Short mmCIF file of C-alpha atoms in Angstrom, two decimals:
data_model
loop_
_atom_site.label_atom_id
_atom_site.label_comp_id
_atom_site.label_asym_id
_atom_site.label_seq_id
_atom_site.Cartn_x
_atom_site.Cartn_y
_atom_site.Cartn_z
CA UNK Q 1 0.00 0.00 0.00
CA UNK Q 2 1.37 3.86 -0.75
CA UNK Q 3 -0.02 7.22 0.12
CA UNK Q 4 -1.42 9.16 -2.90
CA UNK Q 5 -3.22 12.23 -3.87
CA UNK Q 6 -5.89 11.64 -6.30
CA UNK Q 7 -5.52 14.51 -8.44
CA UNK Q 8 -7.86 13.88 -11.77
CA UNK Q 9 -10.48 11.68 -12.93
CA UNK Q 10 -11.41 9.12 -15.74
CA UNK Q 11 -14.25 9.11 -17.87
CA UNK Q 12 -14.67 5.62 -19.92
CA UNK Q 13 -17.73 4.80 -21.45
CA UNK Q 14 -16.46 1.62 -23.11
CA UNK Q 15 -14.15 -0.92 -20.41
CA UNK Q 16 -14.39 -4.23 -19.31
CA UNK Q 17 -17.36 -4.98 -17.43
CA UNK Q 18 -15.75 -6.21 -14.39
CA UNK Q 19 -15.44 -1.89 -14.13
CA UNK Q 20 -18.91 -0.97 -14.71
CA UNK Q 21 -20.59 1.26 -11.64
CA UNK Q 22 -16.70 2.14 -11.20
CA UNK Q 23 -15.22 5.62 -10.13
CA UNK Q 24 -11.76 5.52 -11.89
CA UNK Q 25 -9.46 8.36 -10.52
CA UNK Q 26 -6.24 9.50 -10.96
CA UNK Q 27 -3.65 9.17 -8.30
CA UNK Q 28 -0.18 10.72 -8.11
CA UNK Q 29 2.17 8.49 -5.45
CA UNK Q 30 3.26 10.75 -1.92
CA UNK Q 31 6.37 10.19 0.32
CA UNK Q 32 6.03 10.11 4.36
CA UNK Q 33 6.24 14.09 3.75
CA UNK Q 34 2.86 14.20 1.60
CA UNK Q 35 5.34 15.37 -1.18
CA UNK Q 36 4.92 13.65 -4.71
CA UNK Q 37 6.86 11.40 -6.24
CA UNK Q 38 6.70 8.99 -8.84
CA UNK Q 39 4.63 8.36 -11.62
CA UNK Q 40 0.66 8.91 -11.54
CA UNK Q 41 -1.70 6.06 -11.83
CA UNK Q 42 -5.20 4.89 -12.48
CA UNK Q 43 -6.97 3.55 -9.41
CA UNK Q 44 -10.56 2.02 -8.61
CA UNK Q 45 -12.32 3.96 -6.14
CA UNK Q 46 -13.87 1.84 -3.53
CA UNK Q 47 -14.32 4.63 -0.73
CA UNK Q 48 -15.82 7.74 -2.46
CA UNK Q 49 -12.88 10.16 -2.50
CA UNK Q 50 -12.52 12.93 -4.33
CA UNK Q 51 -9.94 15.37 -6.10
CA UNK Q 52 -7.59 16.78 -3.35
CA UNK Q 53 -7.45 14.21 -1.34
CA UNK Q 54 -4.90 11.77 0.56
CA UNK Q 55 -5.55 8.37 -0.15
CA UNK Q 56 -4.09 4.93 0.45
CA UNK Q 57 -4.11 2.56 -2.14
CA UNK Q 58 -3.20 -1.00 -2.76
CA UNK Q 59 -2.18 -2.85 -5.84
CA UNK Q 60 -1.90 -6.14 -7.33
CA UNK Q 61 -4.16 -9.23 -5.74
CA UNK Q 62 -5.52 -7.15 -3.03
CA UNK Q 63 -6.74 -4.46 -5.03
CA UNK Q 64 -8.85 -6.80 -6.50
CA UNK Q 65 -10.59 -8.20 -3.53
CA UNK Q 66 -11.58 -4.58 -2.14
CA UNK Q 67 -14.84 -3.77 -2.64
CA UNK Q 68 -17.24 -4.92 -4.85
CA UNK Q 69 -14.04 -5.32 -7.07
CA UNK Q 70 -13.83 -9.52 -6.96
CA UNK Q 71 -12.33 -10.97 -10.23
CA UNK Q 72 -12.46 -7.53 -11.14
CA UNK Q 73 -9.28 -6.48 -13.78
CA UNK Q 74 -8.30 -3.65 -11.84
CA UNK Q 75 -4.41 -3.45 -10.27
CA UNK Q 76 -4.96 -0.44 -7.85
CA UNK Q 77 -7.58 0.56 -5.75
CA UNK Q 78 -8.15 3.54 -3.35
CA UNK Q 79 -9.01 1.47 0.08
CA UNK Q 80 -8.63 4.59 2.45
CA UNK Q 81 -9.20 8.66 2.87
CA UNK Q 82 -6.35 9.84 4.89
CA UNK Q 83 -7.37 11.88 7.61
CA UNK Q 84 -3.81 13.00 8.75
CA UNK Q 85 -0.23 11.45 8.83
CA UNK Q 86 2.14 11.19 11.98
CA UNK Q 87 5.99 10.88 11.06
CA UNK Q 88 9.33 10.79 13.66
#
């Protein structure tokens, strides 16, 4: 799992079905310091964030089993809204 800032949205009319009823947003990958870093990526929303917002999300195997996402083709979902972030 990684922090992220969802920063954009996805409009698809025609995907696979396994995506249907799906919010697809745009996430751009955060360090421990809430800075970016990294590339952006397309994640399944499965907790109803919105733009602006820290996120956690998961890839791979467990994306898939968040949600209503089972079998589903996705490999990243947004599985948290970040309310704040303690570092040492």
């Amino acid at each position: 799992m990684y922090l992220a800032r969802v920063i954009g949205t996805v409009v698809s009319t025609s995907k696979d079905t396994t995506l249907c009823g799906s919010k697809l947003l745009i996430v751009a990958r955060l360090n421990e310091k809430l800075e970016r870093e990294g590339n952006t990526q397309i994640a399944t929303d499965t907790v109803g964030a919105g733009c602006g917002e820290t996120v956690i999300v998961t890839t791979g195997s467990a994306a898939r089993q968040s949600g209503t996402l089972d079998h589903s083709v996705t490999d990243a979902s947004i599985v948290g809204i970040v309310d704040s972030v303690e570092t040492q």
